[in-house]
Coordinates of C-alpha atoms in Angstrom, one line a residue:
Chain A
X746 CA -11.4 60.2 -10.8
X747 CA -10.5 56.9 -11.1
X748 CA -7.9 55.9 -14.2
X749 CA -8.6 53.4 -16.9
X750 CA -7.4 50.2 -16.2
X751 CA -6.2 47.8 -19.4
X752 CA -7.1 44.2 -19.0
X753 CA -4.6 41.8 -20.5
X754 CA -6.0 38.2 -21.5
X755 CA -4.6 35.5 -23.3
X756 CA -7.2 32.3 -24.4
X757 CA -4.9 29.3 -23.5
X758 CA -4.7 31.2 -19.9
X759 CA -6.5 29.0 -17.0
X760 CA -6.5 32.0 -14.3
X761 CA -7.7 34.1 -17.1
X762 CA -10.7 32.7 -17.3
X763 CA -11.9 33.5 -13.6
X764 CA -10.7 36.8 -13.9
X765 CA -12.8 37.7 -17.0
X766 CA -16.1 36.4 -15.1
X767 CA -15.7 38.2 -12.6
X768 CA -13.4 41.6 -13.7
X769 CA -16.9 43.8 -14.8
X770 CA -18.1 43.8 -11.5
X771 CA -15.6 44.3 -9.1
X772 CA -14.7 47.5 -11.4
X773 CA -18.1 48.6 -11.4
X774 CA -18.3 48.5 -7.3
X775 CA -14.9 51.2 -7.9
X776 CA -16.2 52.8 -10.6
X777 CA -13.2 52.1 -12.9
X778 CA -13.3 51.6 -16.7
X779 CA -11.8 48.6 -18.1
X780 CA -10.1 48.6 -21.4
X781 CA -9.9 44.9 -22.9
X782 CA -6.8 44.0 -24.4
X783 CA -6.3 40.2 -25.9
X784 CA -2.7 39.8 -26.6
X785 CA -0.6 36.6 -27.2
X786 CA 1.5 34.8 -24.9
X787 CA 3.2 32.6 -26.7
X788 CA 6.1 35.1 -28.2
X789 CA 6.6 36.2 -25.0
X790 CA 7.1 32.6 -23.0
X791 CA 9.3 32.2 -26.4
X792 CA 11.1 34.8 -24.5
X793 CA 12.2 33.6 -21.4
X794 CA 12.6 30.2 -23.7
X795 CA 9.7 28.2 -22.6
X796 CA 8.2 26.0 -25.4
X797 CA 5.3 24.8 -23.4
X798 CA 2.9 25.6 -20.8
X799 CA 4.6 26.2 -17.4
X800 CA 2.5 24.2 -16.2
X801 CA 3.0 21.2 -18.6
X802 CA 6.9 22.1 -18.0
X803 CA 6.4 22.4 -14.1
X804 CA 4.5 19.5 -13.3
X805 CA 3.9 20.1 -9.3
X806 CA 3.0 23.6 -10.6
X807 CA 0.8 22.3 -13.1
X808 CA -1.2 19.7 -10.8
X809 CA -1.6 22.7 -8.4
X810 CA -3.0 25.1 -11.1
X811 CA -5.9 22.5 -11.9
X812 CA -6.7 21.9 -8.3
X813 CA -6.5 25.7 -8.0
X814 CA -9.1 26.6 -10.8
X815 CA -11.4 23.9 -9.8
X816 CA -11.3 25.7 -5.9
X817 CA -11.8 29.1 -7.3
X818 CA -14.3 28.2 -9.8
X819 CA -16.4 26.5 -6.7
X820 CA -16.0 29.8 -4.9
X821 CA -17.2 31.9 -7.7
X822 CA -19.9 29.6 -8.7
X823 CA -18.3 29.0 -12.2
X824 CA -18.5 25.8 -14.2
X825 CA -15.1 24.3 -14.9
X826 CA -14.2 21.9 -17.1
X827 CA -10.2 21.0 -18.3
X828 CA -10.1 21.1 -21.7
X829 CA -7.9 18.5 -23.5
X830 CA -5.4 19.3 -24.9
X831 CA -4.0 22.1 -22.8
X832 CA -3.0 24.5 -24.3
X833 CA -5.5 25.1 -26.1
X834 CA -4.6 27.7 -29.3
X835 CA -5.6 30.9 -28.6
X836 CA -5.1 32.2 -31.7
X837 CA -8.2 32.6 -33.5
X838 CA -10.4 33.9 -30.3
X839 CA -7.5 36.9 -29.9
X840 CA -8.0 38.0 -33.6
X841 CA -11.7 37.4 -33.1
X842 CA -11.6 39.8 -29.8
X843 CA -9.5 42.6 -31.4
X844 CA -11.9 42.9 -34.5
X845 CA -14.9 43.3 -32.4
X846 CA -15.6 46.7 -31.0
X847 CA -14.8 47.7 -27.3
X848 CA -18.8 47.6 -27.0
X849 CA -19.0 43.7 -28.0
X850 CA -15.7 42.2 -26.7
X851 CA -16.2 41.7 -22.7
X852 CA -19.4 39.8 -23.6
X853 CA -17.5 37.5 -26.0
X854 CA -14.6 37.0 -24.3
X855 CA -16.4 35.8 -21.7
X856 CA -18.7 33.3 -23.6
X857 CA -15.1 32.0 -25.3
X858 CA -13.5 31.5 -21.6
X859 CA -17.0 29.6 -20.7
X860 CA -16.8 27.4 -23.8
X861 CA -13.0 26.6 -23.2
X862 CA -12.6 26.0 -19.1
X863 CA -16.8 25.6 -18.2
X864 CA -17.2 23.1 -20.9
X865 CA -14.2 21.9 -22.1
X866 CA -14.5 22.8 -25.8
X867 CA -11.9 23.1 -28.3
X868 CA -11.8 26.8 -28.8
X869 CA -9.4 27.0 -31.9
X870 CA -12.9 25.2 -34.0
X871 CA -14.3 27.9 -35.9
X872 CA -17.9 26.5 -34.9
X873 CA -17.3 26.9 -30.8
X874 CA -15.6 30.6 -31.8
X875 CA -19.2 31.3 -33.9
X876 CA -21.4 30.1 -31.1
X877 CA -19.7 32.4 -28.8
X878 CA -20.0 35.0 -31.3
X879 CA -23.9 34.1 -31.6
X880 CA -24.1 34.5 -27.8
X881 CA -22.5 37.6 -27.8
X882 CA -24.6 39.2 -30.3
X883 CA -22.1 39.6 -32.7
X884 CA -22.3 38.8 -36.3
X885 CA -20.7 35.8 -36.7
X886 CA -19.8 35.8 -40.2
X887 CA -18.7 39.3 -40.9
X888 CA -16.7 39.1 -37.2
X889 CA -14.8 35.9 -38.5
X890 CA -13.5 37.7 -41.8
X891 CA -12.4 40.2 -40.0
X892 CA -10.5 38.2 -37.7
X893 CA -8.7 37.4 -40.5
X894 CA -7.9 40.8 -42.6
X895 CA -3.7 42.3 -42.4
X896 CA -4.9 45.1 -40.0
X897 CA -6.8 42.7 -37.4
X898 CA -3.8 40.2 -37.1
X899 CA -1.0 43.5 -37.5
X900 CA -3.2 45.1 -34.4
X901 CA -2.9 41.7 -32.4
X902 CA 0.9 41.7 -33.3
X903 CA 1.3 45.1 -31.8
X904 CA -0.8 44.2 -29.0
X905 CA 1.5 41.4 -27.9
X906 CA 4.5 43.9 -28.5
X907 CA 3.1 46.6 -26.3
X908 CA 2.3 43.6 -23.8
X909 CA 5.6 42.9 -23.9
X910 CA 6.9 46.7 -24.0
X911 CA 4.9 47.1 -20.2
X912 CA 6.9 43.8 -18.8
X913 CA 3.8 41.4 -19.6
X914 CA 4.9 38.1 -18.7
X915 CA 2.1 36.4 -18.0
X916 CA -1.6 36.5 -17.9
X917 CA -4.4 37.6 -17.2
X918 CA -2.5 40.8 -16.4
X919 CA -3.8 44.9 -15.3
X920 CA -1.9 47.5 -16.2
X921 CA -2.5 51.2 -14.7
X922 CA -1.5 54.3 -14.2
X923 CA 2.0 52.4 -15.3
X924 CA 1.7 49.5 -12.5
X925 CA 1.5 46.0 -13.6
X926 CA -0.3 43.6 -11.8
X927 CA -0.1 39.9 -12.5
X928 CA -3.0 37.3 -11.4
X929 CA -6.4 36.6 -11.3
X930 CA -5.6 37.2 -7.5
X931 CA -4.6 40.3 -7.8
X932 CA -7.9 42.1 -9.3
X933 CA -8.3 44.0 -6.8
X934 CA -4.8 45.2 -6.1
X935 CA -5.3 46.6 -9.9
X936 CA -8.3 47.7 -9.1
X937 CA -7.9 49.5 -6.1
X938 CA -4.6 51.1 -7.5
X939 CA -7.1 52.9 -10.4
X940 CA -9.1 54.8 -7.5
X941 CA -5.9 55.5 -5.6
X942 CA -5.2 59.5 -5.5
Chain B
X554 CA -13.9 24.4 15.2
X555 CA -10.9 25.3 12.7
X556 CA -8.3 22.8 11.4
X557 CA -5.2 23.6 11.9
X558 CA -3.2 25.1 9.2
X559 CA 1.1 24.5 8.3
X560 CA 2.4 27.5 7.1
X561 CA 5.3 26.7 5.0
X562 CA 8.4 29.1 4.5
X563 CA 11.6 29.3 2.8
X564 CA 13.9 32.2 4.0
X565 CA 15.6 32.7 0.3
X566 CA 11.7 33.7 -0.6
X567 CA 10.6 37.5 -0.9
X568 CA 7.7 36.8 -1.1
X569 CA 7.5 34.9 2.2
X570 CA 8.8 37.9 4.1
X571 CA 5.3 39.9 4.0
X572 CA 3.2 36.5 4.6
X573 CA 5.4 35.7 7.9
X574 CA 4.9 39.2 9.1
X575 CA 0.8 38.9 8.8
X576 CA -0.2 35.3 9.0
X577 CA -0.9 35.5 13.1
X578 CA -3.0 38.3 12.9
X579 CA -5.0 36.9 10.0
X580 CA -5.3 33.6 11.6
X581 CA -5.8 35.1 14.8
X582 CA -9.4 36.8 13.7
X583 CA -10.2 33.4 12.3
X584 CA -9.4 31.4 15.5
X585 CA -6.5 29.6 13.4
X586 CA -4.0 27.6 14.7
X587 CA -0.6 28.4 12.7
X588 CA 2.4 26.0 12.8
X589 CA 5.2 27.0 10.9
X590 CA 7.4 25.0 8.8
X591 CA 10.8 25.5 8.0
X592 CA 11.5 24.2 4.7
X593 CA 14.7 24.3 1.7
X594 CA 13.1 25.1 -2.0
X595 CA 16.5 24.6 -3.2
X596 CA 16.7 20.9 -3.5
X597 CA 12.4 21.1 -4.7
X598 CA 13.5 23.8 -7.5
X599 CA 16.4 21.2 -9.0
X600 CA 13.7 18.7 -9.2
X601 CA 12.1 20.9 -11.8
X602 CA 15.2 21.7 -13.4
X603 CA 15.6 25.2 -12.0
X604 CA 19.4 25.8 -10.9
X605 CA 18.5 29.4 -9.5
X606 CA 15.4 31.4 -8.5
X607 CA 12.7 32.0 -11.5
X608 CA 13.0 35.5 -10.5
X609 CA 16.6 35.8 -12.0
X610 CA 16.4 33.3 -14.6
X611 CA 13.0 35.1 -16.1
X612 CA 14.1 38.6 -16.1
X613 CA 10.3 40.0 -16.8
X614 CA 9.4 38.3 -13.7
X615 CA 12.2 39.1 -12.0
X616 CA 11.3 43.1 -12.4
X617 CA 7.9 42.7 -11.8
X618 CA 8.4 40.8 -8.6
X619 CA 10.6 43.6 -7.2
X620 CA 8.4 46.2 -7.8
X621 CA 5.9 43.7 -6.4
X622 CA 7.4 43.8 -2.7
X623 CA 7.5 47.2 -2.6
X624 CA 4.1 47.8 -3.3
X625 CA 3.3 44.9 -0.8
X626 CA 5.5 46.2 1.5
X627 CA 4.0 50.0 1.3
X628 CA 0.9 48.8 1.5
X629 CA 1.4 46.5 4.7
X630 CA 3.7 49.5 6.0
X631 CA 6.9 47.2 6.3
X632 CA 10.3 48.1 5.4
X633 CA 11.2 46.9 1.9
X634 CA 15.5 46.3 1.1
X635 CA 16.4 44.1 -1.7
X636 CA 19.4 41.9 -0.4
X637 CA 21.9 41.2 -2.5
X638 CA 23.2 38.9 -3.5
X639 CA 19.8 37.2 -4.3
X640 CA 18.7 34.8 -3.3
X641 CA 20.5 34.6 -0.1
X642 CA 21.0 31.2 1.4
X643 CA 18.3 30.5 4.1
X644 CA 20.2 27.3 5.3
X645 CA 21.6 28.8 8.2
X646 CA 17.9 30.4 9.4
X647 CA 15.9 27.4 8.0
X648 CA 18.0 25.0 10.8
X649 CA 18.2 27.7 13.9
X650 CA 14.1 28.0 13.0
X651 CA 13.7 24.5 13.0
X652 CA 16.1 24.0 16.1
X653 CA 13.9 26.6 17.8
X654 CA 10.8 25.4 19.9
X655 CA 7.3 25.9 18.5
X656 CA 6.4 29.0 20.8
X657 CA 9.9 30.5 20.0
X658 CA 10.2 29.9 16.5
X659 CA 7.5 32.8 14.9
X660 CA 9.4 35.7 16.6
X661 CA 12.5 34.6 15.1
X662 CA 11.3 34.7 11.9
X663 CA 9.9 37.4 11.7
X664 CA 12.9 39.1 12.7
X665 CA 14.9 37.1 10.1
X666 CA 12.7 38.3 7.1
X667 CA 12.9 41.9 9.0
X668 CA 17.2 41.8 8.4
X669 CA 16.7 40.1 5.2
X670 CA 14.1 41.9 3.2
X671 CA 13.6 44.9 5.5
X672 CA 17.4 46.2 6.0
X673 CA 19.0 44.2 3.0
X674 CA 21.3 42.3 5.3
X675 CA 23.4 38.7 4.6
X676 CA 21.7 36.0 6.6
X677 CA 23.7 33.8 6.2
X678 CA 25.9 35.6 8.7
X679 CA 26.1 34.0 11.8
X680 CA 26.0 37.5 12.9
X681 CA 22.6 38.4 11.6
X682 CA 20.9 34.8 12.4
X683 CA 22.6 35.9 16.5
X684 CA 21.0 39.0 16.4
X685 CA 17.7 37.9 15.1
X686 CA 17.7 35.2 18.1
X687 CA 18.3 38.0 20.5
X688 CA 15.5 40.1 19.2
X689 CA 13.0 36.7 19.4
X690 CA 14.2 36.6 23.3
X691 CA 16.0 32.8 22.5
X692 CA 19.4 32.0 23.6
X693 CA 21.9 32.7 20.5
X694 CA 24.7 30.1 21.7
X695 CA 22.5 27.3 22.7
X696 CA 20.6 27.8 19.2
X697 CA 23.0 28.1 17.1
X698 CA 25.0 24.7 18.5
X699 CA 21.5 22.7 18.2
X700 CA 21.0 24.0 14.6
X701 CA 24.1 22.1 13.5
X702 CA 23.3 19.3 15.2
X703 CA 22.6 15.8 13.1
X704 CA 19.1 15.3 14.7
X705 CA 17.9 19.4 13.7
X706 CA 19.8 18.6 10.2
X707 CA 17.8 15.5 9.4
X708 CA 14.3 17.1 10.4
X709 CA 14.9 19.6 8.3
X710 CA 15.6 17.4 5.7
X711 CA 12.4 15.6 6.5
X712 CA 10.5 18.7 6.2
X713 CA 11.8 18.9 2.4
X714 CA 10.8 16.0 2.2
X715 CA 7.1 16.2 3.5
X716 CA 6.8 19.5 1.4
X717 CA 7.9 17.5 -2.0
X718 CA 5.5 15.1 -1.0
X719 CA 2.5 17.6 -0.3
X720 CA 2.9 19.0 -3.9
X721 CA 4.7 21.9 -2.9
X722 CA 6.8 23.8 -5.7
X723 CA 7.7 27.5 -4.0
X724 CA 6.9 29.4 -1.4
X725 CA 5.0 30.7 1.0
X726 CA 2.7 27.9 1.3
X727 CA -0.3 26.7 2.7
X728 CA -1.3 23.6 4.0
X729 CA -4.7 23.1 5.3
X730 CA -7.0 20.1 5.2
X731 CA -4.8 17.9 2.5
X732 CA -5.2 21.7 0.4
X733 CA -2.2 23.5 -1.0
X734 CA -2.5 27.2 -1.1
X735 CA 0.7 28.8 -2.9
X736 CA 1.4 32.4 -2.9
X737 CA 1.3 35.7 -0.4
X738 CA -2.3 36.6 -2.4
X739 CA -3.7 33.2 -0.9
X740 CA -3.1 33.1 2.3
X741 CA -6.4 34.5 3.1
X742 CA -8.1 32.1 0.9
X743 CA -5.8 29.5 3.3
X744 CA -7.5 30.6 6.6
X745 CA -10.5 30.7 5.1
X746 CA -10.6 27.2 4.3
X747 CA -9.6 25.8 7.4
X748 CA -12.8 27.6 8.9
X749 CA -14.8 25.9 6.0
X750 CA -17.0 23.7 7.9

């Protein structure tokens, strides 16, 4: 039987974006259960003592990455639009993902991703994190005070430690059966390591 | 009919080693010409402010990475040594590579990565960069001499040069139709585009 694979995702993440469209059904073609996990990546680049981006720091890295998503994007037949600034806060869609239930979370992570890099929307608004709620099916208003209790914000905190715990340096990341795989490229490689005997 | 594709390498890069031992028979099924380019990421790296490989300064990465190759490398059925010290300097082999003739210059590789990543040897040893021309059927003496020649000095400087100028910030890399494909993971996506029609 295949094992449960965790899917790591941070909001201000580019390649994390592609990855979430697109994660569902390459697991469902392997038959492997995927455990969304929104963590935070900004303690972690605090870390290695990056302040920024790498991609605002590395600027032949950055001017890649954009050409990159807008390649990938065309492949996948995604929309992609570069939202302004970059990054954008994260914050309030990772506290909005982990008070949601397993059940709703894929379907609003998604919708966030779609507002941020399809359209270009400012994702740390309340009113573009409601709409994606709306879209999701989730109740907006009761979702968005939840993002904000002690117990949502201590869960994303532990998150973002376990993240760190499993060697998480950047995102979107898979972890299973104790592999880590880093990269929107490297799905399948995850993937494929699940159904692995 | 496909565009021809500039595979660019940097013999201090792990990564490289498993995308210079598949890159013909990839291209070959897709009818893709490969040139191969010896460049230095040293001199690209201080650019961005980076006195030594990201994989030591950001230790997360750095662990990941290792584990990385020998996945790869299991998976590709290569054998997997990590060198040290790392990085090694791939002055020496960048200059015979680039000394070497176009038809000579793949086999040589290949059996450069082989002693560097797949035995854990120093290739910066004369010794090792001899025995790798042996292997690739050139003539180690003759080589070697025209490697420290100004002429195969200054190309290879050029080649820096042209890789700075195309964007490039690490390596392997792909350079295909005025695109830049980075990474091991991409050099399918590489090929593919210089089918595209």
């Amino acid at each position: 039987m295949a094992a449960p694979l965790h899917f790591w995702f941070e909001f201000a993440s580019t390649y994390s974006y592609p990855a979430a469209m697109r994660i569902e059904d390459e697991a469902r073609k392997r038959g492997v259960h995927v455990e969304w996990r929104p963590f935070l990546l900004g303690p972690i680049f605090n870390d290695q003592g990056l302040q920024d981006s790498p991609f605002n720091i590395y600027e032949a890295k950055g001017a890649y990455m954009w050409r990159d998503m807008e390649r990938i994007c065309g492949l996948l037949d995604l929309p992609f639009q570069r939202p302004d600034p970059f990054p954008q806060s994260g914050l309030l869609g990772a506290r909005v993902a982990t008070a949601l239930s397993d059940a709703q979370r894929p379907a609003f992570v998604r919708a966030l991703y779609t507002a941020e890099f399809g359209r270009g929307e400012q994702i740390s608004d309340p009113a573009v994190v409601r709409a994606a709620l709306q879209e999701a099916g989730a109740a907006p208003d009761m979702t968005l005070a939840a993002a904000q209790s002690a117990p949502v914000k201590e869960k994303l905190r532990e998150a973002t430690e376990q993240a760190r715990a499993f060697g998480i340096f950047g995102a979107p990341s898979c972890t299973v059966r104790g592999e880590l795989f880093w990269g929107n490229d490297r799905l399948e490689d995850a993937l494929d390591w699940a159904v692995k005997t």
